[in-house]
Amino acid sequence: MAKSSKRERQYEHVKQSEKQRGGRSARRAEEIAARTVNKQKAQSGETRGASASAGRSGGQRARSGGAERTKEQLYDEAKRRDVKGRSSMSKAELKDALGR
């Protein structure tokens, strides 16, 4: 696990979030939390030999602003915009509600 208390808190927070939000198993939630913390450490230069490309990893879908967004990404934006009825909307309905 992470050495700094900040990273330990981040690890526990991500792990709990993944268990609750994603309904993931404890093992999968731990894996996601560890990867998240490791990526953050690499991006901030906390690791020895941190890869220069660490900040660019994650693929195109993660930052895509267009039609290729996942339903989860659309839902998160709808939540930020306080779109009513978002929990029962399909991906297409979320796109329409967000004007995309």
Short mmCIF file of C-alpha atoms in Angstrom, two decimals:
data_model
loop_
_atom_site.label_atom_id
_atom_site.label_comp_id
_atom_site.label_asym_id
_atom_site.label_seq_id
_atom_site.Cartn_x
_atom_site.Cartn_y
_atom_site.Cartn_z
CA MET A 1 0.00 0.00 0.00
CA ALA A 2 1.01 3.64 -0.25
CA LYS A 3 3.51 5.04 2.23
CA SER A 4 2.20 8.56 2.77
CA SER A 5 -0.93 9.13 4.81
CA LYS A 6 -2.39 11.16 1.93
CA ARG A 7 -2.01 8.23 -0.45
CA GLU A 8 -3.34 5.80 2.16
CA ARG A 9 -6.46 7.95 2.55
CA GLN A 10 -6.80 8.20 -1.22
CA TYR A 11 -6.45 4.41 -1.54
CA GLU A 12 -9.17 3.76 1.07
CA HIS A 13 -11.46 6.38 -0.46
CA VAL A 14 -11.15 4.97 -3.99
CA LYS A 15 -11.59 1.41 -2.70
CA GLN A 16 -14.78 2.30 -0.81
CA SER A 17 -16.13 4.29 -3.77
CA GLU A 18 -15.55 1.42 -6.17
CA LYS A 19 -17.28 -1.04 -3.84
CA GLN A 20 -20.31 1.19 -3.40
CA ARG A 21 -20.68 2.90 -6.77
CA GLY A 22 -19.56 0.12 -9.04
CA GLY A 23 -20.77 -2.84 -6.98
CA ARG A 24 -17.33 -4.34 -7.42
CA SER A 25 -15.81 -7.14 -5.39
CA ALA A 26 -13.34 -6.20 -2.65
CA ARG A 27 -10.47 -7.65 -4.68
CA ARG A 28 -11.33 -5.68 -7.82
CA ALA A 29 -11.89 -2.50 -5.79
CA GLU A 30 -8.44 -2.91 -4.20
CA GLU A 31 -6.85 -3.35 -7.62
CA ILE A 32 -8.51 -0.22 -8.99
CA ALA A 33 -7.55 1.76 -5.88
CA ALA A 34 -3.91 0.64 -6.11
CA ARG A 35 -3.71 1.52 -9.79
CA THR A 36 -5.26 4.93 -9.15
CA VAL A 37 -2.83 5.74 -6.34
CA ASN A 38 0.14 4.50 -8.37
CA LYS A 39 -0.87 6.63 -11.34
CA GLN A 40 -1.22 9.71 -9.13
CA LYS A 41 2.19 9.06 -7.59
CA ALA A 42 3.79 8.71 -11.03
CA GLN A 43 2.14 11.89 -12.32
CA SER A 44 3.36 13.92 -9.36
CA GLY A 45 6.88 12.46 -9.53
CA GLU A 46 6.66 10.61 -6.20
CA THR A 47 8.03 7.38 -7.64
CA ARG A 48 11.53 6.52 -8.72
CA GLY A 49 11.73 6.31 -12.49
CA ALA A 50 8.29 7.78 -12.97
CA SER A 51 7.35 7.46 -16.58
CA ALA A 52 6.99 10.67 -18.54
CA SER A 53 3.97 9.17 -20.26
CA ALA A 54 2.13 8.41 -17.00
CA GLY A 55 -0.02 11.49 -17.39
CA ARG A 56 -1.08 10.47 -20.87
CA SER A 57 -2.17 6.93 -20.09
CA GLY A 58 -5.82 6.00 -19.80
CA GLY A 59 -6.90 5.90 -23.40
CA GLN A 60 -8.95 8.26 -25.51
CA ARG A 61 -12.39 7.36 -24.17
CA ALA A 62 -11.50 8.67 -20.73
CA ARG A 63 -11.14 12.20 -22.07
CA SER A 64 -13.47 12.04 -25.02
CA GLY A 65 -15.98 14.85 -25.09
CA GLY A 66 -17.98 13.53 -28.01
CA ALA A 67 -20.26 10.69 -28.90
CA GLU A 68 -17.89 8.03 -27.59
CA ARG A 69 -18.52 8.83 -23.94
CA THR A 70 -19.64 5.98 -21.70
CA LYS A 71 -23.03 5.94 -20.03
CA GLU A 72 -21.27 6.46 -16.70
CA GLN A 73 -19.51 9.58 -18.00
CA LEU A 74 -22.79 10.94 -19.36
CA TYR A 75 -24.53 10.16 -16.07
CA ASP A 76 -21.81 11.96 -14.09
CA GLU A 77 -22.20 15.06 -16.26
CA ALA A 78 -25.99 14.89 -15.91
CA LYS A 79 -25.54 14.71 -12.15
CA ARG A 80 -23.28 17.79 -12.20
CA ARG A 81 -25.92 19.63 -14.27
CA ASP A 82 -28.71 18.38 -11.99
CA VAL A 83 -30.69 16.75 -14.81
CA LYS A 84 -33.97 15.43 -13.38
CA GLY A 85 -34.79 11.76 -13.98
CA ARG A 86 -31.21 10.85 -14.93
CA SER A 87 -31.17 7.60 -12.94
CA SER A 88 -33.76 5.98 -15.18
CA MET A 89 -32.39 7.30 -18.49
CA SER A 90 -30.70 5.21 -21.16
CA LYS A 91 -27.42 6.30 -22.71
CA ALA A 92 -29.28 7.81 -25.67
CA GLU A 93 -31.64 9.69 -23.37
CA LEU A 94 -28.71 11.04 -21.35
CA LYS A 95 -27.09 12.28 -24.58
CA ASP A 96 -30.31 14.03 -25.58
CA ALA A 97 -30.77 15.58 -22.14
CA LEU A 98 -27.22 16.91 -22.23
CA GLY A 99 -27.66 18.24 -25.75
CA ARG A 100 -25.06 15.96 -27.33
#
